[in-house]
mmCIF file of C-alpha atoms in Angstrom:
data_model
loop_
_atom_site.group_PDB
_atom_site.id
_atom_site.type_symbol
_atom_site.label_atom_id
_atom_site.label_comp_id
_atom_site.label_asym_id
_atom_site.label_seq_id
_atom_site.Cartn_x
_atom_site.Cartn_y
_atom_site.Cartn_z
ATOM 1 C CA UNK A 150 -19.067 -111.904 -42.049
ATOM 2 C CA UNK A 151 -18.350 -115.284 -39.876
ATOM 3 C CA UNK A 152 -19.434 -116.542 -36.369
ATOM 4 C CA UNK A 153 -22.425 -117.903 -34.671
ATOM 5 C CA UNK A 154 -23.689 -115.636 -31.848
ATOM 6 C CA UNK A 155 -26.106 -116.884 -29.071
ATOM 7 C CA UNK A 156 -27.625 -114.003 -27.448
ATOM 8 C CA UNK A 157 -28.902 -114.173 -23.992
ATOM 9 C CA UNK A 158 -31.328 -111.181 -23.259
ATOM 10 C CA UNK A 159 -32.225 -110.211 -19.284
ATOM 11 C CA UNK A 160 -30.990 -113.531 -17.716
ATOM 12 C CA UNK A 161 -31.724 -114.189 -14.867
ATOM 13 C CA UNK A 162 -29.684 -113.451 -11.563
ATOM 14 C CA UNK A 163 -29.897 -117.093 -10.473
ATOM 15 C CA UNK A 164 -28.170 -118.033 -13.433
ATOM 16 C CA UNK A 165 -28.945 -118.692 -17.635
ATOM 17 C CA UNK A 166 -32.178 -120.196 -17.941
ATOM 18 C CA UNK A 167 -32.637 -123.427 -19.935
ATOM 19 C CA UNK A 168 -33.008 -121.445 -23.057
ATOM 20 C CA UNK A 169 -30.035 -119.667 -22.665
ATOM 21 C CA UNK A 170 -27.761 -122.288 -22.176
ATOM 22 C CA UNK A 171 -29.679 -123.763 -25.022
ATOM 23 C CA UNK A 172 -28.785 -121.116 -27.427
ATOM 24 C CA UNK A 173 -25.243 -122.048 -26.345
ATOM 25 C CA UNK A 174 -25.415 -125.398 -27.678
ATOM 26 C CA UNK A 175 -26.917 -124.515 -30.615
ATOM 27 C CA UNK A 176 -24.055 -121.640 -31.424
ATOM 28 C CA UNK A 177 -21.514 -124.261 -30.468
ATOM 29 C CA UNK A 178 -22.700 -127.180 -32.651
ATOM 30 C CA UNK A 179 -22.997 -125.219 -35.672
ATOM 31 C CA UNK A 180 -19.514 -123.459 -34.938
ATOM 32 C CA UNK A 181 -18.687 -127.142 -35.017
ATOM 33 C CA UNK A 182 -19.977 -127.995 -37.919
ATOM 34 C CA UNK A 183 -19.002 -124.961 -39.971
ATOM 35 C CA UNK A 184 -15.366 -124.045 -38.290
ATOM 36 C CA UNK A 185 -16.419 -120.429 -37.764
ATOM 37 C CA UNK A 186 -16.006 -119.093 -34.506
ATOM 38 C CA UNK A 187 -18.703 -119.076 -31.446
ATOM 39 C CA UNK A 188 -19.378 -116.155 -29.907
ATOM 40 C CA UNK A 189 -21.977 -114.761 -27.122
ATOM 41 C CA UNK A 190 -24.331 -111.456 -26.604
ATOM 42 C CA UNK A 191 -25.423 -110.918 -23.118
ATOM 43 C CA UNK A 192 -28.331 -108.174 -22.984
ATOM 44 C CA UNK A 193 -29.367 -106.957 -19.514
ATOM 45 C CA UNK A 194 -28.115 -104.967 -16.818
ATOM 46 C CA UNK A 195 -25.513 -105.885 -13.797
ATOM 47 C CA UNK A 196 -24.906 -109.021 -16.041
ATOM 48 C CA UNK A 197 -21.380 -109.559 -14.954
ATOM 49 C CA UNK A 198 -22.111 -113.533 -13.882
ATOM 50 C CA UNK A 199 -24.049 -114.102 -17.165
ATOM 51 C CA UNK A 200 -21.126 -113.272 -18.962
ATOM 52 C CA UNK A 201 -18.384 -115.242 -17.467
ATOM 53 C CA UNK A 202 -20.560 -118.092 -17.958
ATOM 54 C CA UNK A 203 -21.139 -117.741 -21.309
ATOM 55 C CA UNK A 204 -17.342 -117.429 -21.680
ATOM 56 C CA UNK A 205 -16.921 -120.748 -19.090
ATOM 57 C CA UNK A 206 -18.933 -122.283 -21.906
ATOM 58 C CA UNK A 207 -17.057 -121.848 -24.490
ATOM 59 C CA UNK A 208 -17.776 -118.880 -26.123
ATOM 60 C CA UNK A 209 -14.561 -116.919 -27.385
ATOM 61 C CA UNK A 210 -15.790 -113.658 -27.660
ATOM 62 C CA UNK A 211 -18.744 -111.995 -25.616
ATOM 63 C CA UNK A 212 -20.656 -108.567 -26.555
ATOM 64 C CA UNK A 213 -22.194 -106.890 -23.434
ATOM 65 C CA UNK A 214 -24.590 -104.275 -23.575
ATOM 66 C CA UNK A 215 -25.061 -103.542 -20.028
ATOM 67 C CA UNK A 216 -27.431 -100.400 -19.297
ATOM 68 C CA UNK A 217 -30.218 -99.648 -16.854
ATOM 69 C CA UNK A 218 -32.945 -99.454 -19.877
ATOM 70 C CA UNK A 219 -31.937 -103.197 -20.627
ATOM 71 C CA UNK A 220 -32.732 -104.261 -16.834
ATOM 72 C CA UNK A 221 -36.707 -105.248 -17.913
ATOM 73 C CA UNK A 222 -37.371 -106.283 -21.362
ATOM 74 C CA UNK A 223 -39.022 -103.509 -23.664
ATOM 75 C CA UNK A 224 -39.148 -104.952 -27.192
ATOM 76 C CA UNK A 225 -37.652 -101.973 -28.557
ATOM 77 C CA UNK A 226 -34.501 -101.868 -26.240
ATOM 78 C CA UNK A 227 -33.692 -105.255 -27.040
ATOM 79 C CA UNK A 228 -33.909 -105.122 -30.676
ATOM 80 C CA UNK A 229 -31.787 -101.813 -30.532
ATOM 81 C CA UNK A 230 -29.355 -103.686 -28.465
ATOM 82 C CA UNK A 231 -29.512 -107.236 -30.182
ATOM 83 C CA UNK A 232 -29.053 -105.693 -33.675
ATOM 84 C CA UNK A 233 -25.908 -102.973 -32.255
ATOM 85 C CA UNK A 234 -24.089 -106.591 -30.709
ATOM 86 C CA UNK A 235 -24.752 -108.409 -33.988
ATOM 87 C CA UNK A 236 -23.237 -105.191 -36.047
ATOM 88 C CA UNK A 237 -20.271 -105.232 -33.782
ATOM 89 C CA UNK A 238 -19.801 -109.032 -33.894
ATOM 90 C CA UNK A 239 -20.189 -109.454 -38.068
ATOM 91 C CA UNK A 240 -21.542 -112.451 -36.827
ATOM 92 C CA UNK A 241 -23.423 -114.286 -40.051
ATOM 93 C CA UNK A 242 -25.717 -116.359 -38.268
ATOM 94 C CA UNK A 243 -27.528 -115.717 -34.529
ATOM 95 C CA UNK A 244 -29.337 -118.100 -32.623
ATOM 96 C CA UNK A 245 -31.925 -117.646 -29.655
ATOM 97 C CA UNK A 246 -33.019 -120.145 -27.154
ATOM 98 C CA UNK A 247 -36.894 -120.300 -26.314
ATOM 99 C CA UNK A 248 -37.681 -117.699 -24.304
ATOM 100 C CA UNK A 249 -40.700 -115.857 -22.731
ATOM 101 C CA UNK A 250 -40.025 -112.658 -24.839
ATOM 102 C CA UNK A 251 -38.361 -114.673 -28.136
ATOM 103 C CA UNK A 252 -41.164 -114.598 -30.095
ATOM 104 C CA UNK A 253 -41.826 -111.205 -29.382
ATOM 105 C CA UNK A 254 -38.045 -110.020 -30.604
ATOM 106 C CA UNK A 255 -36.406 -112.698 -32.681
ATOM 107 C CA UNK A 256 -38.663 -111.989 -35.882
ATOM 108 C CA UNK A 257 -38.474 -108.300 -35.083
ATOM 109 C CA UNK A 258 -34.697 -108.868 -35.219
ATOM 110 C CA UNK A 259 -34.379 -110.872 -38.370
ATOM 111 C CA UNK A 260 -36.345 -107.941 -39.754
ATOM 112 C CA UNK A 261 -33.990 -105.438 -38.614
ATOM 113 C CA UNK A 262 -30.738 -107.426 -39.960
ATOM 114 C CA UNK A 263 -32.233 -108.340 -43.368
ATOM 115 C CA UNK A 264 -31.422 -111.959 -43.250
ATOM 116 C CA UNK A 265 -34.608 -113.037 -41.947
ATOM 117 C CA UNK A 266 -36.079 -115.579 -39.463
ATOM 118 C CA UNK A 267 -36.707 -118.668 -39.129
ATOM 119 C CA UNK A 268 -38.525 -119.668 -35.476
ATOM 120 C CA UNK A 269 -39.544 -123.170 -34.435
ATOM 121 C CA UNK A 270 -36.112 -124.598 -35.690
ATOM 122 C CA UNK A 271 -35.284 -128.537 -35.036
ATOM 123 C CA UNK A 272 -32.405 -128.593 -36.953
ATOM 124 C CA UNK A 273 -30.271 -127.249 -38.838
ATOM 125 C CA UNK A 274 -27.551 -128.240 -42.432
ATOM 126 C CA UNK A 275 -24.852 -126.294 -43.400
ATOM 127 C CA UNK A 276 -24.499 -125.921 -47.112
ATOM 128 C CA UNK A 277 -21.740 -126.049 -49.255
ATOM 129 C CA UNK A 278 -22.167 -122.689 -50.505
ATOM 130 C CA UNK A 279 -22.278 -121.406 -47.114
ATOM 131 C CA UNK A 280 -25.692 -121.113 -46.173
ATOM 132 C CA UNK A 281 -27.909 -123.277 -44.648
ATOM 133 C CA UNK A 282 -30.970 -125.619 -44.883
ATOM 134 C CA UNK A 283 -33.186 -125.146 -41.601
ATOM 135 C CA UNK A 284 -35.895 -127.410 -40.781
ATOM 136 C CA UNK A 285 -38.744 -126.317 -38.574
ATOM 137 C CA UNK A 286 -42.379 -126.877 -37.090
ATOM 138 C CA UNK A 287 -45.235 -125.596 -39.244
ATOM 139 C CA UNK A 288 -48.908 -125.527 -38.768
ATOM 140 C CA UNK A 289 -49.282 -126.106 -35.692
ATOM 141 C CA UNK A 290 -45.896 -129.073 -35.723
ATOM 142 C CA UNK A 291 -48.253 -131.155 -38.299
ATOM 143 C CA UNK A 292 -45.634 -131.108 -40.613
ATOM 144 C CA UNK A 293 -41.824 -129.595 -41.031
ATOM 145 C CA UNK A 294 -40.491 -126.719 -43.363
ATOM 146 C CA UNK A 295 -37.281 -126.816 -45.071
ATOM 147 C CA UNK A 296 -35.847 -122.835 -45.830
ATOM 148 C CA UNK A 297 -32.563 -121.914 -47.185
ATOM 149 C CA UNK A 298 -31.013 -119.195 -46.051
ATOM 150 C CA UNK A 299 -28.207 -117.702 -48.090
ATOM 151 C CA UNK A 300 -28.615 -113.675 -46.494
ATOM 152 C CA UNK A 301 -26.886 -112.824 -43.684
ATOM 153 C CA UNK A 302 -27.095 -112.118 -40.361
ATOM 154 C CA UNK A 303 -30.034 -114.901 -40.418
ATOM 155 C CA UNK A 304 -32.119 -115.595 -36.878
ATOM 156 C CA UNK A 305 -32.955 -119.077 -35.897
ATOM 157 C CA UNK A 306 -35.236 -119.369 -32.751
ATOM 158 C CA UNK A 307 -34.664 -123.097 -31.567
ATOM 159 C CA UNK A 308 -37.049 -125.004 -30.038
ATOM 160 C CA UNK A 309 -36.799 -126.355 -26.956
ATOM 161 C CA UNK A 310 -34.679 -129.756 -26.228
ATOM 162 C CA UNK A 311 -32.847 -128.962 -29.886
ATOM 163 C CA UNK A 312 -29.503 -128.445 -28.481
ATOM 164 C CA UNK A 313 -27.731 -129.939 -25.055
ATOM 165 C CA UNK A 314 -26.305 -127.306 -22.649
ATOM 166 C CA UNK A 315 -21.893 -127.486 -23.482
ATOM 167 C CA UNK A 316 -20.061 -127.999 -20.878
ATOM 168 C CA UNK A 317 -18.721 -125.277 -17.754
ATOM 169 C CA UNK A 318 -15.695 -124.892 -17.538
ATOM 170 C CA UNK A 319 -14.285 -122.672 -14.436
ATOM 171 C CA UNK A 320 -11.618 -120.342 -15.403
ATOM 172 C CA UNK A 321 -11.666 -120.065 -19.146
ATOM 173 C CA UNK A 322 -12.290 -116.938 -19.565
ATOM 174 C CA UNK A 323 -13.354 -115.408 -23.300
ATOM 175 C CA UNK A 324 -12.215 -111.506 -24.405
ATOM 176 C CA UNK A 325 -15.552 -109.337 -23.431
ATOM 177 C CA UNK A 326 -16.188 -106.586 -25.897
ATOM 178 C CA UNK A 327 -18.731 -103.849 -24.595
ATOM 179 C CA UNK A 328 -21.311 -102.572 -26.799
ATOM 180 C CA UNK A 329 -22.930 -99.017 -26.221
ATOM 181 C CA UNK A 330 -27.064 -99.343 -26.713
ATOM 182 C CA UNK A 331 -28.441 -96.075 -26.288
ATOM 183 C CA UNK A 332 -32.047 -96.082 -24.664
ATOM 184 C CA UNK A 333 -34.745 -95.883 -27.493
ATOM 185 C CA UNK A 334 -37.451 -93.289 -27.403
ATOM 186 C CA UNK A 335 -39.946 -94.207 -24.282
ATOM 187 C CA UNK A 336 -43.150 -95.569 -25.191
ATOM 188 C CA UNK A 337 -44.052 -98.255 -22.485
ATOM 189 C CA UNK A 338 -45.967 -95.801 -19.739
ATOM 190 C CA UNK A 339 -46.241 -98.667 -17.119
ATOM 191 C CA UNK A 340 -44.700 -102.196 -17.088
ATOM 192 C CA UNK A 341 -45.724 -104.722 -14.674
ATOM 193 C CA UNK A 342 -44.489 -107.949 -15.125
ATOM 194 C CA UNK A 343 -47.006 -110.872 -13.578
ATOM 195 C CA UNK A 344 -45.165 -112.400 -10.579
ATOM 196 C CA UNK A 345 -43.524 -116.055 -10.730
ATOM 197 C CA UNK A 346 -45.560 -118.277 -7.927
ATOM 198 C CA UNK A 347 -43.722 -121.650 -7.763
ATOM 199 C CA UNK A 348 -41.322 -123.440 -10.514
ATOM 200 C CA UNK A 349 -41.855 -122.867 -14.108
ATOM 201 C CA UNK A 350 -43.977 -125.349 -16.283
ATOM 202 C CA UNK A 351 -41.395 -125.105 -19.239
ATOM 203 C CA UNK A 352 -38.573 -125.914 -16.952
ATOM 204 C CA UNK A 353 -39.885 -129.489 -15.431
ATOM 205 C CA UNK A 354 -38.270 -132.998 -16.243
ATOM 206 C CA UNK A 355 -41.840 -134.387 -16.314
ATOM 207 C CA UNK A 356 -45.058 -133.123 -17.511
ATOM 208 C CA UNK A 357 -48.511 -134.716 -16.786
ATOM 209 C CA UNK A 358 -51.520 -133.182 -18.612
ATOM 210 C CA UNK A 359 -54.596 -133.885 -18.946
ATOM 211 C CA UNK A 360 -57.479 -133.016 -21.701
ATOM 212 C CA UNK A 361 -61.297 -133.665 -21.949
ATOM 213 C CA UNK A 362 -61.273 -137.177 -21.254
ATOM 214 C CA UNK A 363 -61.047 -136.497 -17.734
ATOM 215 C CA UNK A 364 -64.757 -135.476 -18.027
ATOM 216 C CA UNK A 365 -65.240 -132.993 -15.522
ATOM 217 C CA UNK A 366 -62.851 -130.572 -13.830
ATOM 218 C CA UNK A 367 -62.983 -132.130 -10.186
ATOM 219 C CA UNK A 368 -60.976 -135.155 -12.188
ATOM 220 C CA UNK A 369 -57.906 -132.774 -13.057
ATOM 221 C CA UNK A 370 -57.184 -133.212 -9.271
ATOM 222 C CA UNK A 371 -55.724 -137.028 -10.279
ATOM 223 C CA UNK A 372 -53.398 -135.009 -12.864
ATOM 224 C CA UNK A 373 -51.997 -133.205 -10.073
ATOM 225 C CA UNK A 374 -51.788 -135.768 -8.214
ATOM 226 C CA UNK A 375 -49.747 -138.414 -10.335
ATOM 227 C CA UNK A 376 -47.433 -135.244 -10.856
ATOM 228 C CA UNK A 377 -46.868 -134.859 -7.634
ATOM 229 C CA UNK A 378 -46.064 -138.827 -6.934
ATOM 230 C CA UNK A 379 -43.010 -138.339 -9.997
ATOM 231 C CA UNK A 380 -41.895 -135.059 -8.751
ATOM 232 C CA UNK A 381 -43.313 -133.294 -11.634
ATOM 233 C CA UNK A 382 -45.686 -130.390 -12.212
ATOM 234 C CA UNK A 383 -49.666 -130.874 -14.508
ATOM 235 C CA UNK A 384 -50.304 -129.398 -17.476
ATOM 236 C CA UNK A 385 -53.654 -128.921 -19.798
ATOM 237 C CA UNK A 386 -55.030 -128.855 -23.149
ATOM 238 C CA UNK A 387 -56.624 -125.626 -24.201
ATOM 239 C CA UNK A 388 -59.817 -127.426 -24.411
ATOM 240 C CA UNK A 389 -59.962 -127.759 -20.343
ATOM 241 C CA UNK A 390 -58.620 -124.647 -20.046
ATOM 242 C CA UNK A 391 -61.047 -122.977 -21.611
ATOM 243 C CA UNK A 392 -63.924 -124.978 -19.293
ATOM 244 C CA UNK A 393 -62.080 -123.638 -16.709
ATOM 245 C CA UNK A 394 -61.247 -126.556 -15.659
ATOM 246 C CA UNK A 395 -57.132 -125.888 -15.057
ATOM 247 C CA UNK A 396 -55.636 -122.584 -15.136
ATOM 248 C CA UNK A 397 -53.855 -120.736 -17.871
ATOM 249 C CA UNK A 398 -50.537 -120.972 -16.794
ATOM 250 C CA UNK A 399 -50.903 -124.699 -17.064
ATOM 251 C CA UNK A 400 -51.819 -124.729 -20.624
ATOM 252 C CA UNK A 401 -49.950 -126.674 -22.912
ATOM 253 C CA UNK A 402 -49.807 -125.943 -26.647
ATOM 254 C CA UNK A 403 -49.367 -123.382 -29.768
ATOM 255 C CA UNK A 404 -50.963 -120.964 -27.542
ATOM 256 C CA UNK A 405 -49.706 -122.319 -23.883
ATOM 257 C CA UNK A 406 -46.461 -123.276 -22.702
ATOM 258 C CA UNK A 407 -44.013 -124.784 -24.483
ATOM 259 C CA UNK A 408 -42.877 -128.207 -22.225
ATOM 260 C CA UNK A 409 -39.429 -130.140 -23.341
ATOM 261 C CA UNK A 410 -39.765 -132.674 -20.443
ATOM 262 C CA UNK A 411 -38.001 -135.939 -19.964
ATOM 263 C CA UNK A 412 -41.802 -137.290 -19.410
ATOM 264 C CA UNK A 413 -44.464 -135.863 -20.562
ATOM 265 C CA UNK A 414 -47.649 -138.141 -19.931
ATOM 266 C CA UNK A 415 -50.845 -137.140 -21.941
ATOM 267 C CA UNK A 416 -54.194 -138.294 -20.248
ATOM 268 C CA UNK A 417 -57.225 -138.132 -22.162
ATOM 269 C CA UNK A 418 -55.944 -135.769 -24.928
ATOM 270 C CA UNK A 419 -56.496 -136.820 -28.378
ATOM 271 C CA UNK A 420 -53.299 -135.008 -29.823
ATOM 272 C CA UNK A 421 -54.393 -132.288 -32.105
ATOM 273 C CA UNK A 422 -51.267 -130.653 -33.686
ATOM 274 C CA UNK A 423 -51.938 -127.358 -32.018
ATOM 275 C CA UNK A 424 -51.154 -129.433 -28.767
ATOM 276 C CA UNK A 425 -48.766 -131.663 -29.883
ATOM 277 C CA UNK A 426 -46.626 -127.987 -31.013
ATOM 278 C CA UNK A 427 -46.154 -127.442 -27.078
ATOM 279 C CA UNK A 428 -44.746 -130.999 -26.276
ATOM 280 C CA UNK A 429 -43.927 -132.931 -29.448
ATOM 281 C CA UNK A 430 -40.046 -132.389 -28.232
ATOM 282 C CA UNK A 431 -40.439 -134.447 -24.955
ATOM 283 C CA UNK A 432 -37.963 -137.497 -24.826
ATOM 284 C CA UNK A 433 -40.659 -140.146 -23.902
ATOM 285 C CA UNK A 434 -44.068 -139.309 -24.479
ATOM 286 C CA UNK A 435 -46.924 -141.413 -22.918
ATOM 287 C CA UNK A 436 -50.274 -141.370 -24.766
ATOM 288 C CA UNK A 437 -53.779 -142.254 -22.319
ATOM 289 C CA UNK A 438 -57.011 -142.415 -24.970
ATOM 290 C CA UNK A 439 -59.628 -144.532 -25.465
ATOM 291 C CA UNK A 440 -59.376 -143.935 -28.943
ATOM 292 C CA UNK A 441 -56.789 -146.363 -30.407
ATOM 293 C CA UNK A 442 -56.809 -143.999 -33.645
ATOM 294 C CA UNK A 443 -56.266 -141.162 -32.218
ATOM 295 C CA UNK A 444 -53.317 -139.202 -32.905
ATOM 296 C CA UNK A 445 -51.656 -138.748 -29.793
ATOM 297 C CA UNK A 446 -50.101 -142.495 -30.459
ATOM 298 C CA UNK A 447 -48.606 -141.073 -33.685
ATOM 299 C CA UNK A 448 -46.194 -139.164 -31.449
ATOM 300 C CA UNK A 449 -46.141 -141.607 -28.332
ATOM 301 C CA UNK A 450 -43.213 -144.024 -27.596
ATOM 302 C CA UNK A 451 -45.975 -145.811 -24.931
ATOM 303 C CA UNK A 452 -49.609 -145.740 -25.603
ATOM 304 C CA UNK A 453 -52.320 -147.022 -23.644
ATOM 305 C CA UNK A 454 -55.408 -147.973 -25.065
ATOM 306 C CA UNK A 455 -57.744 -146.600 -21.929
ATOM 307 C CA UNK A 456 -59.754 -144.973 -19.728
ATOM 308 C CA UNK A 457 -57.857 -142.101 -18.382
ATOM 309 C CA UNK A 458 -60.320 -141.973 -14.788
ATOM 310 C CA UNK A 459 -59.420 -145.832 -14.920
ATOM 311 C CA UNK A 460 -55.855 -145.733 -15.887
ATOM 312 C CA UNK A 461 -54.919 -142.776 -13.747
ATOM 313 C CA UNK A 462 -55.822 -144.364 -10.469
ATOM 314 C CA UNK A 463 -53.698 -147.119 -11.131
ATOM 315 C CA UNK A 464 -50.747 -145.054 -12.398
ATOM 316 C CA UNK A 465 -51.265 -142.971 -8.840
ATOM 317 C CA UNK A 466 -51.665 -146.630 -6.822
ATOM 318 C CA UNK A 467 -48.235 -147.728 -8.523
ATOM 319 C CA UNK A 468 -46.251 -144.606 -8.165
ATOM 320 C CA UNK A 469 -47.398 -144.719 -4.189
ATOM 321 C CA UNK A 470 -46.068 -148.511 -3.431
ATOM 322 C CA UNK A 471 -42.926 -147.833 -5.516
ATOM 323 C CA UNK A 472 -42.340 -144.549 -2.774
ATOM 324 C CA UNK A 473 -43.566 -146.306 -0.041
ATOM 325 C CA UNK A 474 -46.381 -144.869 0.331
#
């Protein structure tokens, strides 16, 4: 067996989503590394634009299984289908971008192949016998794991900000191989996916979040509004969450959202590793606490020993005059 497959499942018809193109980068750089050849499975239905991308980006070969089952994801479809492109490929080695369904199927998958699964991946060693040493996040990102994984066809979910998008390039076109996925035995009765309002929280350059040094949930309002002033979008601990002081779908963490940002600024959060799972990937991290030993300056490149309801105000004054505002 030989080749690095990204697979891209229901993208999108805007375009591949962040983790797509991410799994991209990831199949590339180890095809790099290990001379083997990168390849691409797109999963969906009326994917025709997914796929010449993924060949425009430097995939030689791409699987396709197109069918109307595959149009919504249904855990079972997808596995069916992500297994049947992975037989047909004889790829060794399959990698999956961070997804809103990847942590449903990617395990499920690495069952299914027998080479197992390794999810939370920051980076990855080709051995000399072959296989490879894969580091990832465990409890919670307080520490890293180091597995070796000699079976094949082995899954490694990335996570986010792990590998840079290649490059597009119009016109070069990769041989498309179609895959039949027969529909699995029907077992969903009703699916209703929750509707998108606004941009996604794992998509912004810069992340502003706030936890429960803000006191009271009438102060989130200056989280949203320094994220406004740098174009960016708030997030939360679960602790405010849970006080119902920001919603869900702002929640930030092993059990929120999973934020890659180019900023991500942390007000009043102490940095417990169950938060720090969600955001420990951002390129600059900015730590607000009034606790100088608190962890959150462990992972900060700027720390400010501080009030967040003092600190915050100033931040907002300062981003204002530098707008004109």
């Amino acid at each position: 067996m030989s080749g690095i497959i990204a697979i891209i499942s229901q993208p999108p018809a805007e375009g591949l989503t962040g983790g797509d193109l991410e799994a991209l980068g990831g199949a590339a750089a180890l095809a790099a590394q290990t001379g083997e050849p990168m390849l691409a499975a797109v999963i969906g239905h009326g994917v025709g634009d997914a796929v010449a991308e993924a060949g425009e980006r430097g995939a030689e070969r791409v699987y396709v299984a197109d069918a109307e089952h595959l149009a919504a994801f249904a855990g079972d479809a997808v596995v069916d289908a992500a297994a049947a492109v992975v037989g047909a490929s004889e790829a060794n080695t399959v990698v999956i971008g961070r997804g809103t369904n990847t942590l449903e199927f990617a395990p499920r998958l690495g069952a299914r192949l027998g080479g197992g699964c390794v999810m939370g991946v920051t980076e990855v060693r080709p051995d000399a016998d072959g296989g490879f040493a894969v580091v990832a996040s465990v409890y919670g990102g307080s520490a890293r794991a180091v597995y070796r994984l000699a079976a094949t066809p082995r899954v490694l979910g990335l996570s986010p900000g792990l590998a840079a998008a290649p490059d597009r390039e119009a016109g070069s076109g990769a041989e498309v191989v179609a895959v039949d996925a027969p529909a699995p035995v029907e077992r969903v009765v009703v699916d209703q996916p929750a509707e998108a309002v606004g941009p996604r929280l794992e998509e912004a350059n810069v992340v502003v979040s706030g936890g429960r040094g803000l006191q009271s949930g009438d102060n989130f309002a200056l989280i949203r509004e320094l994220a406004a002033n740098l174009g960016g979008m708030p997030g939360a601990s679960r602790a405010i969450v849970d006080e119902g002081w920001a919603p869900s779908e702002e929640q930030v963490g092993l059990t929120g959202k999973i934020v890659s940002p180019d900023l991500y600024v942390a007000a009043g959060i102490s940095g417990a590793s169950q938060h720090m799972m969600g955001c420990s990937t951002s390129r600059v991290l900015v730590g607000i606490n009034t606790d100088r030993d608190a962890p959150i300056f462990r992972y900060a490149r700027y720390g400010i020993n501080g009030d967040a309801l003092e600190v915050l105000p100033e931040l907002i004054r300062l981003t204002r005059e530098r707008a004109g505002g």
